[in-house]
Amino acid sequence: MKKQLIPLGIFAILIAFLGIGLTLNPKDVPSPLIGKQAPILELQQLKFNKSFNTHDLLGEPWVLNIWASWCTSCRQEHKLFNQLAKQYPVTLVGLNFKDQEDYAKQWLKELGNPYKLVLHDPEGKSGIDWGVYGVPETFVIDHLGVIRHKFTGPVTKELIETTLVPLLEQIKQEQTL
């Protein structure tokens, strides 16, 4: 009789795991980089053919948005970053990921450029260091160079208002202490 209940027990355990899995947000991909020093980005800037190193931004919070011109979700969030750049004083850095330089430049010309600087990573090698799953992804880095948050997928107006801006305000307050 007990042997006959084993498949039922296994089935019940599988249903429990499935139920737990359905309650999770698939966009919440945990990053092992949260709370750690941001990986060094040492890339050429898209427009000016100058190099950039993440150490150049130590002392100020900044946002790294990883995007590509071939990414439809990036187009969706790009207008929000244009608005954010106009309304909120934050350093936005764009990382053009696995894209052709001409397409990226055309994208910024057509849709506007909210970024203080745009880095170009045509091979996607820097994305590996940052644990990029795909584009778009957005990181919030504090004044000490520590990654504080990661957004996987397109950032929405709601996420900007409820998570991104409050976190930047919190970081600014921590800076003054």
Short mmCIF file of N, CA, C and O in Angstrom, two decimals, residues 36-127:
data_model
loop_
_atom_site.label_atom_id
_atom_site.label_comp_id
_atom_site.label_asym_id
_atom_site.label_seq_id
_atom_site.Cartn_x
_atom_site.Cartn_y
_atom_site.Cartn_z
N LYS A 36 28.51 44.31 -4.95
CA LYS A 36 29.95 44.15 -5.23
C LYS A 36 30.44 45.30 -6.13
O LYS A 36 29.64 45.98 -6.78
N GLN A 37 31.74 45.47 -6.14
CA GLN A 37 32.35 46.48 -6.99
C GLN A 37 32.02 46.21 -8.45
O GLN A 37 32.09 45.06 -8.91
N ALA A 38 31.65 47.26 -9.15
CA ALA A 38 31.30 47.11 -10.57
C ALA A 38 32.53 46.66 -11.36
O ALA A 38 33.63 47.16 -11.12
N PRO A 39 32.34 45.72 -12.28
CA PRO A 39 33.46 45.32 -13.13
C PRO A 39 33.98 46.51 -13.94
O PRO A 39 33.21 47.42 -14.28
N ILE A 40 35.23 46.49 -14.21
CA ILE A 40 35.82 47.60 -14.97
C ILE A 40 35.35 47.52 -16.42
O ILE A 40 35.40 46.48 -17.05
N LEU A 41 34.89 48.66 -16.88
CA LEU A 41 34.55 48.80 -18.30
C LEU A 41 35.62 49.68 -18.90
O LEU A 41 35.79 50.83 -18.49
N GLU A 42 36.33 49.18 -19.82
CA GLU A 42 37.34 49.98 -20.49
C GLU A 42 37.12 49.82 -21.98
O GLU A 42 37.60 48.87 -22.59
N LEU A 43 36.32 50.73 -22.51
CA LEU A 43 35.90 50.63 -23.90
C LEU A 43 36.03 51.97 -24.60
O LEU A 43 36.17 53.02 -23.95
N GLN A 44 35.93 51.93 -25.91
CA GLN A 44 35.89 53.14 -26.70
C GLN A 44 34.50 53.74 -26.65
O GLN A 44 33.50 53.02 -26.59
N GLN A 45 34.45 55.06 -26.64
CA GLN A 45 33.17 55.73 -26.72
C GLN A 45 32.69 55.71 -28.17
O GLN A 45 33.50 55.82 -29.09
N LEU A 46 31.41 55.60 -28.33
CA LEU A 46 30.83 55.45 -29.66
C LEU A 46 31.07 56.68 -30.54
O LEU A 46 31.46 56.56 -31.68
N LYS A 47 30.86 57.86 -29.99
CA LYS A 47 30.92 59.05 -30.84
C LYS A 47 32.29 59.69 -30.92
O LYS A 47 32.62 60.28 -31.92
N PHE A 48 33.05 59.63 -29.86
CA PHE A 48 34.25 60.46 -29.81
C PHE A 48 35.55 59.69 -29.97
O PHE A 48 36.60 60.26 -29.92
N ASN A 49 35.45 58.39 -30.12
CA ASN A 49 36.65 57.56 -30.29
C ASN A 49 37.65 57.78 -29.15
O ASN A 49 38.85 57.82 -29.36
N LYS A 50 37.11 58.04 -27.95
CA LYS A 50 37.94 58.18 -26.75
C LYS A 50 37.67 56.95 -25.88
O LYS A 50 36.62 56.33 -25.96
N SER A 51 38.61 56.64 -25.01
CA SER A 51 38.39 55.51 -24.12
C SER A 51 37.72 55.97 -22.83
O SER A 51 37.72 57.16 -22.51
N PHE A 52 37.16 55.02 -22.12
CA PHE A 52 36.47 55.28 -20.87
C PHE A 52 36.81 54.15 -19.92
O PHE A 52 36.93 52.99 -20.32
N ASN A 53 36.93 54.50 -18.66
CA ASN A 53 37.15 53.51 -17.62
C ASN A 53 36.16 53.81 -16.50
O ASN A 53 35.93 54.98 -16.16
N THR A 54 35.58 52.78 -15.90
CA THR A 54 34.58 52.99 -14.85
C THR A 54 35.14 53.81 -13.68
O THR A 54 34.38 54.46 -12.98
N HIS A 55 36.44 53.80 -13.49
CA HIS A 55 37.03 54.60 -12.41
C HIS A 55 36.81 56.10 -12.65
O HIS A 55 36.87 56.89 -11.71
N ASP A 56 36.55 56.48 -13.90
CA ASP A 56 36.30 57.89 -14.22
C ASP A 56 35.04 58.41 -13.51
O ASP A 56 34.89 59.62 -13.35
N LEU A 57 34.14 57.52 -13.11
CA LEU A 57 32.88 57.95 -12.48
C LEU A 57 32.85 57.72 -10.97
O LEU A 57 31.80 57.92 -10.35
N LEU A 58 33.95 57.33 -10.37
CA LEU A 58 33.96 57.18 -8.91
C LEU A 58 33.65 58.53 -8.27
O LEU A 58 34.12 59.57 -8.71
N GLY A 59 32.83 58.49 -7.23
CA GLY A 59 32.45 59.72 -6.55
C GLY A 59 31.06 60.20 -6.91
O GLY A 59 30.55 61.12 -6.27
N GLU A 60 30.44 59.59 -7.92
CA GLU A 60 29.07 59.96 -8.27
C GLU A 60 28.27 58.71 -8.62
O GLU A 60 28.80 57.76 -9.18
N PRO A 61 26.99 58.69 -8.25
CA PRO A 61 26.16 57.56 -8.69
C PRO A 61 25.90 57.67 -10.19
O PRO A 61 25.85 58.76 -10.74
N TRP A 62 25.73 56.52 -10.81
CA TRP A 62 25.46 56.53 -12.24
C TRP A 62 24.65 55.30 -12.63
O TRP A 62 24.55 54.36 -11.86
N VAL A 63 24.08 55.38 -13.80
CA VAL A 63 23.21 54.31 -14.31
C VAL A 63 23.81 53.82 -15.62
O VAL A 63 24.12 54.61 -16.50
N LEU A 64 23.98 52.52 -15.72
CA LEU A 64 24.48 51.90 -16.95
C LEU A 64 23.33 51.18 -17.63
O LEU A 64 22.74 50.26 -17.06
N ASN A 65 23.01 51.63 -18.83
CA ASN A 65 21.96 51.00 -19.61
C ASN A 65 22.60 50.27 -20.79
O ASN A 65 23.31 50.87 -21.59
N ILE A 66 22.36 48.98 -20.86
CA ILE A 66 22.92 48.16 -21.93
C ILE A 66 21.84 47.98 -22.99
O ILE A 66 20.74 47.51 -22.69
N TRP A 67 22.14 48.37 -24.20
CA TRP A 67 21.14 48.41 -25.25
C TRP A 67 21.77 48.05 -26.61
O TRP A 67 22.98 47.98 -26.74
N ALA A 68 20.90 47.87 -27.59
CA ALA A 68 21.33 47.63 -28.97
C ALA A 68 20.24 48.14 -29.91
O ALA A 68 19.05 48.15 -29.55
N SER A 69 20.64 48.55 -31.09
CA SER A 69 19.67 49.09 -32.05
C SER A 69 18.73 48.00 -32.57
O SER A 69 17.63 48.31 -33.01
N TRP A 70 19.14 46.76 -32.51
CA TRP A 70 18.30 45.66 -33.00
C TRP A 70 17.29 45.18 -31.95
O TRP A 70 16.47 44.31 -32.22
N CYS A 71 17.31 45.77 -30.78
CA CYS A 71 16.49 45.34 -29.65
C CYS A 71 15.19 46.16 -29.58
O CYS A 71 15.24 47.37 -29.35
N THR A 72 14.07 45.51 -29.78
CA THR A 72 12.79 46.24 -29.74
C THR A 72 12.43 46.72 -28.34
O THR A 72 11.85 47.78 -28.18
N SER A 73 12.79 45.96 -27.32
CA SER A 73 12.51 46.39 -25.95
C SER A 73 13.34 47.62 -25.58
O SER A 73 12.91 48.45 -24.79
N CYS A 74 14.53 47.72 -26.17
CA CYS A 74 15.38 48.89 -25.92
C CYS A 74 14.72 50.15 -26.47
O CYS A 74 14.79 51.22 -25.85
N ARG A 75 14.09 50.02 -27.62
CA ARG A 75 13.37 51.16 -28.21
C ARG A 75 12.25 51.61 -27.27
O ARG A 75 12.01 52.79 -27.09
N GLN A 76 11.59 50.64 -26.66
CA GLN A 76 10.47 50.91 -25.74
C GLN A 76 10.94 51.73 -24.54
O GLN A 76 10.29 52.68 -24.14
N GLU A 77 12.08 51.40 -23.98
CA GLU A 77 12.53 52.09 -22.77
C GLU A 77 13.35 53.34 -23.08
O GLU A 77 13.55 54.18 -22.22
N HIS A 78 13.83 53.48 -24.32
CA HIS A 78 14.72 54.60 -24.66
C HIS A 78 14.06 55.95 -24.43
O HIS A 78 14.70 56.88 -23.92
N LYS A 79 12.78 56.05 -24.80
CA LYS A 79 12.10 57.35 -24.60
C LYS A 79 12.01 57.69 -23.11
O LYS A 79 12.04 58.86 -22.74
N LEU A 80 11.90 56.68 -22.27
CA LEU A 80 11.86 56.92 -20.82
C LEU A 80 13.21 57.43 -20.32
O LEU A 80 13.26 58.29 -19.43
N PHE A 81 14.29 56.91 -20.88
CA PHE A 81 15.61 57.42 -20.48
C PHE A 81 15.81 58.84 -20.99
O PHE A 81 16.46 59.65 -20.33
N ASN A 82 15.25 59.16 -22.17
CA ASN A 82 15.31 60.55 -22.64
C ASN A 82 14.60 61.47 -21.65
O ASN A 82 15.10 62.54 -21.31
N GLN A 83 13.43 61.05 -21.18
CA GLN A 83 12.68 61.85 -20.20
C GLN A 83 13.44 61.95 -18.88
O GLN A 83 13.51 63.02 -18.28
N LEU A 84 13.98 60.83 -18.43
CA LEU A 84 14.73 60.82 -17.16
C LEU A 84 15.91 61.79 -17.24
O LEU A 84 16.15 62.55 -16.29
N ALA A 85 16.64 61.77 -18.33
CA ALA A 85 17.80 62.63 -18.49
C ALA A 85 17.42 64.11 -18.43
O ALA A 85 18.18 64.94 -17.94
N LYS A 86 16.22 64.44 -18.92
CA LYS A 86 15.76 65.83 -18.91
C LYS A 86 15.26 66.25 -17.53
O LYS A 86 15.37 67.40 -17.14
N GLN A 87 14.67 65.30 -16.81
CA GLN A 87 13.98 65.65 -15.56
C GLN A 87 14.80 65.38 -14.31
O GLN A 87 14.49 65.90 -13.25
N TYR A 88 15.81 64.52 -14.38
CA TYR A 88 16.51 64.11 -13.17
C TYR A 88 18.02 64.18 -13.41
O TYR A 88 18.51 63.62 -14.39
N PRO A 89 18.73 64.81 -12.49
CA PRO A 89 20.18 64.94 -12.70
C PRO A 89 20.93 63.65 -12.36
O PRO A 89 21.33 63.45 -11.23
N VAL A 90 21.08 62.81 -13.33
CA VAL A 90 21.81 61.55 -13.12
C VAL A 90 22.72 61.31 -14.31
O VAL A 90 22.41 61.70 -15.44
N THR A 91 23.84 60.67 -14.05
CA THR A 91 24.75 60.32 -15.13
C THR A 91 24.30 59.00 -15.73
O THR A 91 24.36 57.96 -15.08
N LEU A 92 23.83 59.07 -16.95
CA LEU A 92 23.42 57.87 -17.68
C LEU A 92 24.54 57.49 -18.65
O LEU A 92 25.01 58.31 -19.41
N VAL A 93 24.95 56.25 -18.56
CA VAL A 93 25.96 55.73 -19.47
C VAL A 93 25.31 54.63 -20.29
O VAL A 93 24.69 53.73 -19.74
N GLY A 94 25.43 54.74 -21.59
CA GLY A 94 24.88 53.71 -22.47
C GLY A 94 25.99 52.76 -22.89
O GLY A 94 27.10 53.18 -23.19
N LEU A 95 25.67 51.50 -22.89
CA LEU A 95 26.61 50.49 -23.40
C LEU A 95 25.95 49.81 -24.59
O LEU A 95 25.02 49.02 -24.42
N ASN A 96 26.41 50.17 -25.75
CA ASN A 96 25.89 49.58 -26.98
C ASN A 96 26.49 48.19 -27.12
O ASN A 96 27.70 48.02 -27.22
N PHE A 97 25.62 47.18 -27.14
CA PHE A 97 26.02 45.79 -26.96
C PHE A 97 25.80 44.97 -28.23
O PHE A 97 24.68 44.93 -28.76
N LYS A 98 26.85 44.36 -28.72
CA LYS A 98 26.77 43.47 -29.89
C LYS A 98 26.00 44.12 -31.04
O LYS A 98 25.02 43.57 -31.55
N ASP A 99 26.45 45.28 -31.40
CA ASP A 99 25.74 46.07 -32.41
C ASP A 99 26.76 46.63 -33.39
O ASP A 99 27.95 46.68 -33.11
N GLN A 100 26.25 47.07 -34.54
CA GLN A 100 27.11 47.72 -35.51
C GLN A 100 27.14 49.22 -35.20
O GLN A 100 26.10 49.82 -34.94
N GLU A 101 28.31 49.78 -35.26
CA GLU A 101 28.51 51.17 -34.88
C GLU A 101 27.60 52.12 -35.66
O GLU A 101 26.98 53.02 -35.08
N ASP A 102 27.48 51.93 -36.95
CA ASP A 102 26.65 52.82 -37.77
C ASP A 102 25.18 52.74 -37.36
O ASP A 102 24.49 53.76 -37.32
N TYR A 103 24.70 51.54 -37.06
CA TYR A 103 23.31 51.39 -36.64
C TYR A 103 23.08 52.07 -35.28
O TYR A 103 22.04 52.69 -35.06
N ALA A 104 24.05 51.94 -34.39
CA ALA A 104 23.93 52.56 -33.07
C ALA A 104 23.89 54.09 -33.20
O ALA A 104 23.08 54.76 -32.55
N LYS A 105 24.76 54.63 -34.02
CA LYS A 105 24.79 56.09 -34.22
C LYS A 105 23.48 56.57 -34.83
O LYS A 105 22.94 57.61 -34.44
N GLN A 106 22.97 55.83 -35.79
CA GLN A 106 21.70 56.21 -36.43
C GLN A 106 20.55 56.16 -35.42
O GLN A 106 19.68 57.03 -35.41
N TRP A 107 20.56 55.15 -34.56
CA TRP A 107 19.55 54.99 -33.51
C TRP A 107 19.53 56.24 -32.62
O TRP A 107 18.47 56.80 -32.34
N LEU A 108 20.70 56.67 -32.17
CA LEU A 108 20.79 57.83 -31.28
C LEU A 108 20.39 59.12 -32.01
O LEU A 108 19.78 60.01 -31.41
N LYS A 109 20.71 59.20 -33.28
CA LYS A 109 20.33 60.37 -34.08
C LYS A 109 18.81 60.46 -34.21
O LYS A 109 18.22 61.53 -34.08
N GLU A 110 18.16 59.31 -34.44
CA GLU A 110 16.71 59.28 -34.63
C GLU A 110 15.94 59.44 -33.32
O GLU A 110 14.94 60.15 -33.25
N LEU A 111 16.39 58.75 -32.27
CA LEU A 111 15.60 58.68 -31.03
C LEU A 111 16.08 59.62 -29.94
O LEU A 111 15.44 59.72 -28.89
N GLY A 112 17.21 60.28 -30.15
CA GLY A 112 17.76 61.15 -29.12
C GLY A 112 18.80 60.40 -28.29
O GLY A 112 18.81 59.17 -28.26
N ASN A 113 19.65 61.19 -27.65
CA ASN A 113 20.72 60.59 -26.87
C ASN A 113 20.64 61.06 -25.42
O ASN A 113 21.05 62.17 -25.10
N PRO A 114 20.12 60.21 -24.53
CA PRO A 114 20.01 60.61 -23.13
C PRO A 114 21.31 60.41 -22.34
O PRO A 114 21.40 60.80 -21.18
N TYR A 115 22.31 59.81 -22.97
CA TYR A 115 23.50 59.37 -22.26
C TYR A 115 24.57 60.46 -22.18
O TYR A 115 24.77 61.21 -23.13
N LYS A 116 25.27 60.47 -21.05
CA LYS A 116 26.43 61.34 -20.92
C LYS A 116 27.53 60.84 -21.85
O LYS A 116 28.25 61.61 -22.44
N LEU A 117 27.64 59.54 -21.93
CA LEU A 117 28.56 58.93 -22.87
C LEU A 117 28.03 57.56 -23.26
O LEU A 117 27.28 56.93 -22.52
N VAL A 118 28.42 57.14 -24.45
CA VAL A 118 27.97 55.86 -24.98
C VAL A 118 29.21 55.02 -25.31
O VAL A 118 30.07 55.46 -26.06
N LEU A 119 29.25 53.85 -24.72
CA LEU A 119 30.35 52.93 -24.96
C LEU A 119 29.93 51.91 -26.00
O LEU A 119 28.76 51.57 -26.11
N HIS A 120 30.90 51.44 -26.74
CA HIS A 120 30.59 50.50 -27.81
C HIS A 120 31.31 49.17 -27.53
O HIS A 120 32.53 49.14 -27.37
N ASP A 121 30.52 48.10 -27.45
CA ASP A 121 31.04 46.76 -27.18
C ASP A 121 30.54 45.82 -28.28
O ASP A 121 29.59 45.06 -28.08
N PRO A 122 31.14 45.91 -29.48
CA PRO A 122 30.61 45.16 -30.63
C PRO A 122 30.65 43.65 -30.45
O PRO A 122 29.82 42.94 -31.00
N GLU A 123 31.58 43.16 -29.68
CA GLU A 123 31.70 41.71 -29.48
C GLU A 123 30.94 41.23 -28.25
O GLU A 123 30.77 40.03 -28.05
N GLY A 124 30.53 42.14 -27.37
CA GLY A 124 29.81 41.76 -26.17
C GLY A 124 30.70 41.19 -25.08
O GLY A 124 30.21 40.56 -24.14
N LYS A 125 32.00 41.43 -25.16
CA LYS A 125 32.92 40.87 -24.19
C LYS A 125 32.74 41.49 -22.80
O LYS A 125 32.85 40.80 -21.79
N SER A 126 32.49 42.79 -22.74
CA SER A 126 32.30 43.44 -21.44
C SER A 126 31.00 42.99 -20.79
O SER A 126 30.91 42.94 -19.57
N GLY A 127 30.03 42.68 -21.61
CA GLY A 127 28.76 42.19 -21.07
C GLY A 127 28.93 40.91 -20.27
O GLY A 127 28.20 40.67 -19.31
#
